[in-house]
Coordinates of C-alpha atoms in Angstrom, one line a residue:
Chain A
M258 CA 0.0 0.0 0.0
I259 CA 2.7 2.4 1.0
R260 CA 4.9 1.3 -1.9
K261 CA 1.9 1.8 -4.3
T262 CA 1.4 5.3 -3.0
R263 CA 5.0 6.2 -3.4
V264 CA 5.3 4.9 -7.0
L265 CA 2.0 6.6 -7.9
F266 CA 3.2 9.9 -6.4
A267 CA 6.7 9.7 -7.9
T268 CA 5.5 9.0 -11.4
R269 CA 2.9 11.8 -11.2
F270 CA 5.5 14.2 -9.8
A271 CA 7.8 13.5 -12.8
E272 CA 4.9 14.1 -15.1
M273 CA 3.9 17.4 -13.5
A274 CA 7.5 18.6 -13.4
E275 CA 7.5 18.4 -17.2
Y276 CA 4.8 21.0 -17.2
R277 CA 6.6 23.5 -14.9
A278 CA 6.5 26.3 -17.5
E279 CA 2.7 25.8 -17.8
V280 CA 2.3 25.7 -14.1
I281 CA 3.7 29.2 -13.8
I282 CA 1.4 30.4 -16.5
W283 CA -1.6 28.8 -14.8
M284 CA -0.6 30.5 -11.6
L285 CA -0.4 33.9 -13.3
S286 CA -3.7 33.5 -15.0
G287 CA -5.6 33.1 -11.7
T288 CA -5.6 36.8 -11.3
I289 CA -9.1 37.7 -10.1
S290 CA -8.1 38.0 -6.5
L291 CA -5.2 40.2 -7.5
V292 CA -7.5 42.4 -9.6
M293 CA -9.9 42.7 -6.7
M294 CA -7.0 43.5 -4.4
L295 CA -5.9 46.5 -6.6
V296 CA -9.5 47.8 -6.8
W297 CA -10.1 47.6 -3.0
M298 CA -6.7 49.1 -2.2
A299 CA -7.4 52.0 -4.5
Q300 CA -10.9 52.4 -2.9
A301 CA -9.4 52.3 0.6
A302 CA -6.9 54.9 -0.4
A303 CA -9.6 57.2 -1.7
A304 CA -12.0 56.7 1.3
P305 CA -12.1 59.1 4.2
G306 CA -9.9 57.7 6.9
G307 CA -8.2 55.4 4.5
Q308 CA -10.5 52.5 5.5
I309 CA -13.4 50.5 4.2
G310 CA -15.3 48.2 6.5
G311 CA -12.4 48.2 8.9
Y312 CA -9.8 47.3 6.3
D313 CA -7.1 49.7 5.3
G314 CA -5.0 49.3 2.1
S315 CA -2.4 47.0 3.5
E316 CA -5.1 44.8 5.2
F317 CA -6.8 44.4 1.9
A318 CA -3.5 43.5 0.3
T319 CA -2.9 40.9 3.0
Y320 CA -6.4 39.4 2.7
F321 CA -6.4 39.1 -1.1
L322 CA -2.9 37.8 -1.3
S323 CA -3.8 35.2 1.2
V324 CA -6.8 34.3 -0.9
W325 CA -4.6 34.1 -3.9
L326 CA -2.2 31.8 -2.1
V327 CA -5.0 29.5 -0.8
G328 CA -6.6 29.5 -4.2
Q329 CA -3.4 28.2 -5.7
L330 CA -3.4 25.3 -3.3
L331 CA -7.0 24.5 -4.1
V332 CA -6.7 24.4 -7.9
V333 CA -8.5 21.4 -9.3
W334 CA -8.9 20.5 -13.0
V335 CA -10.1 16.9 -12.6
G336 CA -13.5 17.8 -14.1
W337 CA -12.0 18.8 -17.4
E338 CA -9.8 15.7 -17.3
L339 CA -12.7 13.3 -16.8
D340 CA -14.8 15.1 -19.4
F341 CA -12.0 14.5 -21.9
M342 CA -11.3 10.9 -20.8
I343 CA -14.9 9.9 -21.0
R344 CA -15.6 11.6 -24.3
Q345 CA -12.5 10.3 -26.0
G346 CA -12.7 6.8 -24.4
T347 CA -9.2 7.0 -22.9
L348 CA -10.8 6.1 -19.6
S349 CA -11.2 2.5 -20.8
P350 CA -7.5 1.4 -20.3
R351 CA -7.6 3.0 -16.8
L352 CA -10.4 0.8 -15.8
L353 CA -8.2 -2.2 -16.3
C354 CA -5.8 -1.0 -13.5
P355 CA -6.5 -2.7 -10.2
M356 CA -7.1 0.6 -8.6
D357 CA -9.9 3.3 -8.8
P358 CA -8.7 5.8 -11.4
M359 CA -9.5 8.5 -8.8
W360 CA -6.3 7.9 -6.9
A361 CA -4.1 8.5 -10.0
E362 CA -5.8 11.9 -10.5
Y363 CA -5.6 12.7 -6.8
A364 CA -1.9 11.9 -6.8
A365 CA -1.4 14.1 -9.9
H366 CA -3.0 17.0 -8.2
V367 CA -1.0 16.6 -5.0
A368 CA 2.2 16.2 -7.0
E369 CA 1.4 19.4 -8.9
R370 CA 1.3 21.3 -5.7
F371 CA 4.9 20.5 -5.0
V372 CA 5.9 21.8 -8.5
R373 CA 3.9 24.9 -7.8
I374 CA 5.0 25.8 -4.4
G375 CA 8.5 27.2 -5.2
P376 CA 7.5 29.8 -7.8
M377 CA 4.4 30.5 -5.8
L378 CA 6.3 31.6 -2.8
V379 CA 8.6 33.7 -4.9
L380 CA 5.6 35.5 -6.5
L381 CA 4.0 35.9 -3.2
A382 CA 7.0 37.6 -1.7
I383 CA 7.2 39.9 -4.7
F384 CA 3.5 40.8 -4.5
A385 CA 3.6 41.2 -0.8
W386 CA 6.6 43.6 -1.1
L387 CA 4.9 45.6 -3.8
S388 CA 1.6 45.9 -2.1
G389 CA 2.7 46.2 1.5
A390 CA 0.9 43.1 2.8
S391 CA 1.9 41.7 6.1
F392 CA 0.9 38.2 7.3
T393 CA 0.2 37.1 10.8
R394 CA 3.0 36.5 13.3
E395 CA 1.1 33.8 15.1
W396 CA 2.9 30.6 14.2
W397 CA -0.1 28.3 14.8
A398 CA -2.1 30.0 12.1
Y399 CA 0.1 28.5 9.3
P400 CA -0.3 24.8 10.1
V401 CA -4.0 25.3 10.9
A402 CA -4.5 27.1 7.6
L403 CA -2.6 24.4 5.7
G404 CA -4.9 21.8 7.4
L405 CA -8.0 23.7 6.2
C406 CA -6.4 23.9 2.7
I407 CA -5.9 20.1 2.6
L408 CA -9.5 19.5 3.7
G409 CA -10.8 22.2 1.3
F410 CA -8.8 20.8 -1.6
T411 CA -10.1 17.2 -0.9
C412 CA -13.7 18.6 -0.7
R413 CA -13.3 20.5 -4.0
F414 CA -11.6 17.5 -5.6
L415 CA -14.5 15.2 -4.7
Y416 CA -17.3 17.5 -6.0
E417 CA -15.4 18.4 -9.2
Y418 CA -14.9 14.7 -9.7
S419 CA -18.6 14.0 -9.3
L420 CA -19.4 16.8 -11.7
G421 CA -16.8 15.6 -14.2
L422 CA -18.4 12.1 -14.1
L423 CA -21.7 13.7 -15.4
A424 CA -20.0 13.4 -18.8
F425 CA -21.2 9.8 -18.7
W426 CA -24.7 11.1 -19.3
T427 CA -24.2 14.5 -21.1
E428 CA -21.2 13.9 -23.4
S429 CA -19.7 17.1 -22.0
S430 CA -19.6 18.3 -18.4
T431 CA -17.3 21.3 -18.5
A432 CA -20.2 23.7 -18.2
F433 CA -21.2 22.2 -14.8
S434 CA -17.6 22.6 -13.6
E435 CA -17.8 26.3 -14.6
V436 CA -21.0 26.7 -12.6
A437 CA -19.2 25.1 -9.6
W438 CA -16.3 27.5 -10.0
L439 CA -18.6 30.5 -10.0
L440 CA -20.2 29.4 -6.7
Y441 CA -16.8 28.7 -5.2
A442 CA -15.5 32.2 -6.3
A443 CA -18.6 34.0 -5.2
L444 CA -19.2 32.4 -1.8
G445 CA -15.6 31.6 -1.0
G446 CA -14.7 35.3 -0.7
L447 CA -12.7 35.8 -3.9
F448 CA -14.2 39.2 -4.5
A449 CA -14.3 40.6 -1.0
P450 CA -14.1 39.3 2.6
L451 CA -17.4 37.5 3.2
A452 CA -18.4 40.1 5.9
F453 CA -18.7 42.7 3.1
Y454 CA -21.5 40.7 1.4
P455 CA -25.2 41.4 1.8
Q456 CA -26.5 39.6 4.8
W457 CA -28.7 37.2 2.9
V458 CA -25.7 36.0 0.8
Q459 CA -23.8 35.4 4.0
N460 CA -26.6 33.4 5.5
I461 CA -26.6 31.1 2.5
A462 CA -22.8 30.9 2.3
V463 CA -22.3 29.6 5.8
W464 CA -24.1 26.4 4.9
T465 CA -21.9 25.7 1.9
P466 CA -18.2 24.5 2.2
F467 CA -16.9 27.5 0.2
P468 CA -16.2 30.1 2.9
Y469 CA -14.3 27.5 4.9
M470 CA -12.1 26.3 2.1
L471 CA -11.1 29.7 0.7
G472 CA -12.0 32.7 2.9
L473 CA -11.3 31.1 6.3
P474 CA -7.7 29.9 5.7
A475 CA -7.0 33.3 4.1
Q476 CA -8.4 35.1 7.2
L477 CA -6.2 32.9 9.4
L478 CA -3.1 34.0 7.4
A479 CA -4.2 37.6 7.6
G480 CA -4.5 37.2 11.4
K481 CA -8.3 37.9 11.3
A482 CA -9.7 34.6 12.3
T483 CA -9.5 32.7 15.6
L484 CA -8.6 29.1 16.4
G485 CA -12.2 28.4 17.4
Q486 CA -13.5 29.6 14.0
A487 CA -10.9 27.4 12.3
G488 CA -12.0 24.4 14.3
F489 CA -15.7 25.0 13.5
G490 CA -14.8 25.5 9.8
A491 CA -12.7 22.3 9.8
L492 CA -15.7 20.3 11.2
I493 CA -18.1 21.6 8.6
L494 CA -15.6 20.9 5.8
F495 CA -15.1 17.4 7.1
G496 CA -18.8 16.8 7.0
W497 CA -18.9 18.0 3.3
V498 CA -15.9 15.8 2.5
V499 CA -17.7 12.7 3.9
L500 CA -20.9 13.6 2.0
F501 CA -19.1 14.2 -1.3
W502 CA -17.2 11.0 -0.8
F503 CA -20.4 9.0 -1.0
V504 CA -21.8 11.2 -3.8
R505 CA -18.7 10.5 -5.8
L506 CA -18.9 6.8 -5.2
A507 CA -22.6 6.7 -6.2
V508 CA -22.1 8.7 -9.4
W509 CA -19.1 6.5 -10.3
R510 CA -21.0 3.3 -9.9
L511 CA -24.1 4.5 -11.8
G512 CA -21.8 6.0 -14.5
L513 CA -19.8 2.9 -15.1
K514 CA -23.0 1.0 -15.9
K515 CA -23.8 3.7 -18.5
Y516 CA -20.3 3.8 -19.9
G517 CA -19.6 2.0 -23.1
A518 CA -21.7 4.2 -25.3
V519 CA -18.8 6.4 -26.4
G520 CA -15.4 5.3 -27.6
A521 CA -15.6 1.7 -26.3
Chain B
M239 CA -16.4 39.4 -51.2
T240 CA -19.8 37.8 -51.7
R241 CA -18.0 34.4 -51.9
Y242 CA -16.6 35.0 -48.4
L243 CA -20.0 36.0 -47.1
R244 CA -21.5 32.9 -48.5
L245 CA -18.8 30.8 -46.9
I246 CA -19.4 32.4 -43.6
R247 CA -23.1 31.3 -43.9
I248 CA -22.1 27.8 -44.8
F249 CA -19.6 27.5 -42.0
T250 CA -22.1 28.9 -39.5
G251 CA -24.8 26.4 -40.5
A252 CA -22.4 23.5 -40.3
T253 CA -21.0 24.4 -36.9
I254 CA -24.5 25.1 -35.4
S255 CA -25.9 21.7 -36.5
A256 CA -22.8 20.0 -35.1
Q257 CA -23.3 21.6 -31.7
L258 CA -27.0 21.0 -31.5
E259 CA -26.0 17.3 -31.1
Y260 CA -25.1 18.1 -27.5
R261 CA -28.4 19.3 -26.1
A262 CA -27.9 18.6 -22.4
N263 CA -24.8 20.7 -22.4
F264 CA -26.8 23.7 -23.4
I265 CA -28.6 23.7 -20.0
G266 CA -25.2 23.8 -18.3
A267 CA -24.0 26.5 -20.6
V268 CA -27.1 28.7 -19.9
L269 CA -26.6 28.2 -16.2
S270 CA -23.0 29.1 -16.5
S271 CA -23.8 32.3 -18.5
L272 CA -26.4 33.3 -15.8
G273 CA -23.8 32.5 -13.1
Q274 CA -21.2 34.6 -14.8
V275 CA -23.4 37.6 -14.9
G276 CA -24.5 37.0 -11.3
V277 CA -20.8 36.9 -10.2
A278 CA -20.0 40.0 -12.2
L279 CA -22.9 41.8 -10.5
L280 CA -21.9 40.5 -7.1
A281 CA -18.3 41.8 -7.6
I282 CA -19.4 45.2 -8.4
G283 CA -22.4 45.2 -6.0
V284 CA -20.3 44.3 -3.0
L285 CA -17.9 47.1 -3.9
F286 CA -20.7 49.7 -4.1
G287 CA -22.5 48.2 -1.1
Q288 CA -19.9 49.6 1.3
G289 CA -21.4 53.1 1.3
I290 CA -19.3 54.1 -1.7
D291 CA -20.9 56.4 -4.3
T292 CA -18.3 56.3 -7.0
V293 CA -15.4 53.9 -7.9
G294 CA -12.7 55.7 -9.7
G295 CA -15.1 58.5 -10.5
W296 CA -17.8 56.2 -11.9
T297 CA -21.2 55.9 -10.4
F298 CA -22.9 52.5 -10.1
R299 CA -24.8 52.7 -13.3
E300 CA -21.8 53.9 -15.2
A301 CA -19.6 51.1 -13.8
L302 CA -22.4 48.7 -14.8
L303 CA -22.0 49.9 -18.3
V304 CA -18.3 48.8 -18.2
T305 CA -19.4 45.4 -16.8
G306 CA -21.9 45.1 -19.7
F307 CA -19.1 45.7 -22.2
F308 CA -16.9 43.2 -20.3
I309 CA -19.5 40.4 -20.5
L310 CA -20.3 41.2 -24.1
T311 CA -16.6 41.0 -25.0
E312 CA -16.2 37.7 -23.1
G313 CA -19.2 36.4 -25.1
F314 CA -17.6 37.6 -28.3
I315 CA -14.4 35.8 -27.4
A316 CA -16.2 32.6 -26.4
V317 CA -18.5 32.5 -29.4
F318 CA -16.4 33.8 -32.3
V319 CA -12.7 33.9 -31.4
Q320 CA -11.7 31.1 -29.0
P321 CA -13.3 28.2 -30.9
N322 CA -11.3 29.1 -34.0
M323 CA -8.0 30.2 -32.4
S324 CA -7.7 27.2 -30.1
R325 CA -7.9 24.9 -33.2
I326 CA -4.9 26.5 -34.9
A327 CA -2.3 24.8 -32.6
E328 CA -4.2 21.6 -33.0
A329 CA -4.2 21.8 -36.8
I330 CA -0.5 22.5 -36.8
R331 CA 0.3 19.7 -34.5
T332 CA -1.7 17.1 -36.4
G333 CA -0.8 18.4 -39.9
N334 CA -4.4 19.4 -40.7
M335 CA -3.2 22.9 -41.4
D336 CA -2.0 21.5 -44.8
F337 CA -5.6 21.2 -46.0
T338 CA -6.5 24.7 -44.9
L339 CA -3.5 26.2 -46.7
L340 CA -4.2 24.2 -49.9
K341 CA -7.7 25.6 -50.3
P342 CA -8.2 28.4 -52.8
L343 CA -9.2 30.7 -49.9
D344 CA -7.4 33.2 -47.7
A345 CA -6.1 30.9 -44.9
Q346 CA -6.4 33.6 -42.2
F347 CA -10.1 34.0 -43.2
S348 CA -10.8 30.3 -43.0
V349 CA -9.0 29.7 -39.7
S350 CA -10.8 32.7 -38.2
T351 CA -14.4 32.0 -39.3
R352 CA -14.7 28.3 -39.5
Y353 CA -16.2 27.6 -36.0
L354 CA -18.7 29.1 -33.6
N355 CA -19.6 28.2 -30.1
V356 CA -23.4 28.7 -30.1
L357 CA -23.7 27.6 -26.5
R358 CA -22.2 30.9 -25.3
V359 CA -24.6 33.2 -27.4
P360 CA -26.5 33.9 -24.1
D361 CA -23.4 35.8 -22.9
L362 CA -23.8 38.2 -25.9
L363 CA -27.5 38.8 -25.0
I364 CA -26.8 39.3 -21.3
G365 CA -24.0 41.7 -22.1
L366 CA -26.2 43.7 -24.4
G367 CA -29.0 43.6 -22.0
L368 CA -26.8 44.9 -19.2
I369 CA -25.6 47.8 -21.4
V370 CA -29.1 48.8 -22.3
Y371 CA -30.2 48.5 -18.6
A372 CA -27.3 50.6 -17.4
A373 CA -27.7 53.2 -20.2
S374 CA -31.4 53.6 -19.5
A375 CA -30.7 55.6 -16.3
L376 CA -28.0 57.7 -17.8
T377 CA -28.2 60.6 -20.2
I378 CA -27.0 59.2 -23.5
T379 CA -26.8 61.1 -26.8
P380 CA -27.2 59.3 -30.2
G381 CA -23.8 60.7 -31.1
G382 CA -22.3 59.1 -28.0
V383 CA -23.8 55.8 -29.0
L384 CA -22.5 56.1 -32.5
I385 CA -19.0 56.9 -31.3
A386 CA -19.2 54.0 -28.8
A387 CA -20.2 51.6 -31.5
V388 CA -17.2 52.6 -33.6
L389 CA -14.8 52.4 -30.7
Y390 CA -16.2 49.1 -29.6
A391 CA -15.7 47.7 -33.2
S392 CA -12.1 48.8 -32.8
A393 CA -12.0 47.1 -29.4
L394 CA -13.2 43.8 -30.9
T395 CA -10.6 44.1 -33.7
I396 CA -7.9 44.6 -31.0
V397 CA -9.2 41.5 -29.1
Y398 CA -9.2 39.4 -32.3
C399 CA -5.7 40.6 -33.3
I400 CA -4.2 39.8 -29.9
W401 CA -5.7 36.3 -30.0
L402 CA -4.6 35.7 -33.5
A403 CA -1.1 36.9 -32.8
L404 CA -0.9 34.6 -29.7
S405 CA -2.3 31.7 -31.7
T406 CA 0.0 32.3 -34.6
T407 CA 3.0 31.6 -32.4
A408 CA 1.8 28.0 -32.5
F409 CA 3.7 27.7 -35.9
W410 CA 6.9 27.8 -33.8
F411 CA 5.9 26.7 -30.3
V412 CA 3.1 24.2 -31.1
K413 CA 1.4 24.7 -27.7
T414 CA -0.4 28.0 -27.1
Q415 CA -3.6 27.3 -25.1
N416 CA -1.8 28.6 -22.0
V417 CA -1.0 31.9 -23.5
A418 CA -4.7 32.3 -24.2
E419 CA -5.3 31.4 -20.5
L420 CA -2.9 34.3 -19.6
F421 CA -4.8 36.7 -21.8
N422 CA -8.1 35.7 -20.0
G423 CA -6.4 36.3 -16.7
I424 CA -5.4 39.8 -17.5
F425 CA -8.6 40.6 -19.3
G426 CA -10.4 40.0 -16.0
A427 CA -9.3 43.5 -15.0
G428 CA -11.6 44.8 -17.8
R429 CA -14.7 44.3 -15.6
F430 CA -13.9 47.5 -13.7
P431 CA -13.4 51.0 -15.1
V432 CA -9.7 51.5 -15.5
T433 CA -9.7 54.5 -13.2
A434 CA -10.6 52.1 -10.3
F435 CA -7.0 50.9 -10.3
P436 CA -3.9 52.5 -8.8
L437 CA -2.0 54.7 -11.2
P438 CA 0.8 52.4 -12.3
V439 CA -1.6 49.6 -13.0
R440 CA -3.9 52.0 -14.9
F441 CA -0.9 52.9 -17.1
A442 CA -0.1 49.2 -17.8
L443 CA -3.7 48.4 -18.6
T444 CA -3.9 51.3 -21.1
F445 CA -0.6 51.2 -22.9
I446 CA 1.0 47.8 -22.3
V447 CA -2.0 45.5 -22.5
P448 CA -4.8 47.7 -24.0
I449 CA -7.6 46.3 -21.7
A450 CA -8.8 49.9 -21.0
L451 CA -9.5 50.5 -24.7
I452 CA -11.7 47.4 -24.8
T453 CA -14.2 48.0 -22.0
T454 CA -13.7 51.4 -20.4
V455 CA -13.3 53.5 -23.5
P456 CA -16.6 52.6 -25.3
A457 CA -18.4 53.1 -22.0
Q458 CA -16.7 56.6 -21.7
A459 CA -17.9 57.4 -25.2
M460 CA -21.5 56.5 -24.3
T461 CA -21.5 58.7 -21.2
G462 CA -19.9 61.5 -23.3
R463 CA -16.7 62.1 -21.4
L464 CA -14.2 60.7 -23.7
S465 CA -11.0 62.7 -24.4
P466 CA -10.5 63.1 -28.2
A467 CA -7.0 61.7 -27.8
L468 CA -8.3 58.3 -26.6
A469 CA -11.1 58.4 -29.2
V470 CA -8.4 58.5 -31.9
T471 CA -6.1 56.0 -30.2
S472 CA -8.4 53.1 -30.3
P473 CA -9.1 52.9 -34.1
L474 CA -5.5 53.7 -34.9
L475 CA -4.3 50.9 -32.6
A476 CA -6.8 48.5 -34.1
A477 CA -5.7 49.3 -37.6
G478 CA -2.0 49.1 -36.7
L479 CA -2.5 45.8 -34.8
F480 CA -4.5 44.3 -37.7
A481 CA -1.7 45.2 -40.2
V482 CA 1.0 43.8 -37.9
T483 CA -0.9 40.5 -37.1
R484 CA -1.7 40.1 -40.8
W485 CA 2.1 40.4 -41.6
F486 CA 2.9 38.0 -38.7
W487 CA 0.4 35.5 -39.9
L488 CA 1.8 35.5 -43.5
R489 CA 5.3 35.1 -42.2
A490 CA 4.2 32.2 -40.0
V491 CA 2.5 30.5 -42.9
A492 CA 5.6 31.0 -45.1
S493 CA 7.7 29.3 -42.5
Y494 CA 5.3 26.4 -42.1
T495 CA 6.8 23.0 -43.0
S496 CA 3.9 20.7 -42.1
A497 CA 3.8 18.3 -39.3
S498 CA 6.5 15.6 -39.0
S499 CA 9.1 17.5 -41.1

């Protein structure tokens, strides 16, 4: 089991390291939080007192750079991968392996994080220096935020996987992945800290996993969330992970029965 | 000329009937279009919801005009530009470009007009609807609308030229989807009036990557506060870019040696 994991991870890491130039471009193209950072910073600078909603320019910079960082760790493209594999029939040889193809995809995503992390920290340092962001000095916030990121990533991976599997029925499932991204972006806090949203949006958001996977770890890094909030968020995320685990399993089993219509 | 128009009609018919095969995906695409506009409105609504009257000197309705142009342009890219441009690299890699070049047709014309993504047409309607809605509460002159239309046509030319230039690099680099990805990332800044950004960024968005000319300038023309200098810049840049990309394309085709050689 351990050997299997190691081989799986090592091969996927080698594969992802091939794409290192692309990984940097993918990182640079996820700019929405950076765009929002610039807009909010300019707004804070123009506002009386230099503050909006209790955030000054450098606090906005810290929040949005943290969101950018967390967002980089949560990147998931498995929906597109499955859409392609099912449509083209390249899923078939994978089914012959004595292992659920999900694990190969999961390993690829995790391996990609290790390719990403070096250039990511360099970019983060440059952005932080340019924008005057300052991250929290509480050491515990970093491991806790990382833990939330791992949970959040797993959660996102599982629901994107389930959505990708819809390609068994619809020929193409990328539009569903796009809708999921929009929810994630809107409710996760990509455009503003969640507290800035209208109350009714906040009331909906707290029931979804999104604020806990993106906004909460970012707030921890910015020194604006407590350990208690992190624990509460982790519990809710864990619940969603368990739920999506079973959803994924159910969709997979139903889908396999349906599979065979295309490319096989 | 009429031959080219007739071809556009044939291409359009063929691509639409091919896409109507995938009906279930259409529901997803409509949902995604609606989500897109919801998110765009949320981004701008949250900003104005903090007791702010103007962002970079633009009122809510005026900023909404910019968002409308942004969504319309995203729709234009998704419907007309991306489906064609993303296939250039593919055609070069597989050698299918040979067939395009052999046809008695201008090759740039056929690679630019062959495909359409009908699923994203709702984006165009939503963008237009948002522009009309935003404009209905503003004082707009017919002259302003006319100038805006001309400037927006230049904006679309600029978008097409940037995409074509990026895709043409496929003749040398084979893989280009990622460059397109990068363009989309930077283009995201176009959802806000360019004056909402800090000065150095504003400069970059106007002169280095002309995002400002694509969404902010047509909106400025509609509200009648466009400086004559910018009004001239946009068409001039569009014409210049078109000439340069045309030259670049011809050079790329001349250096093409087919796949496998």
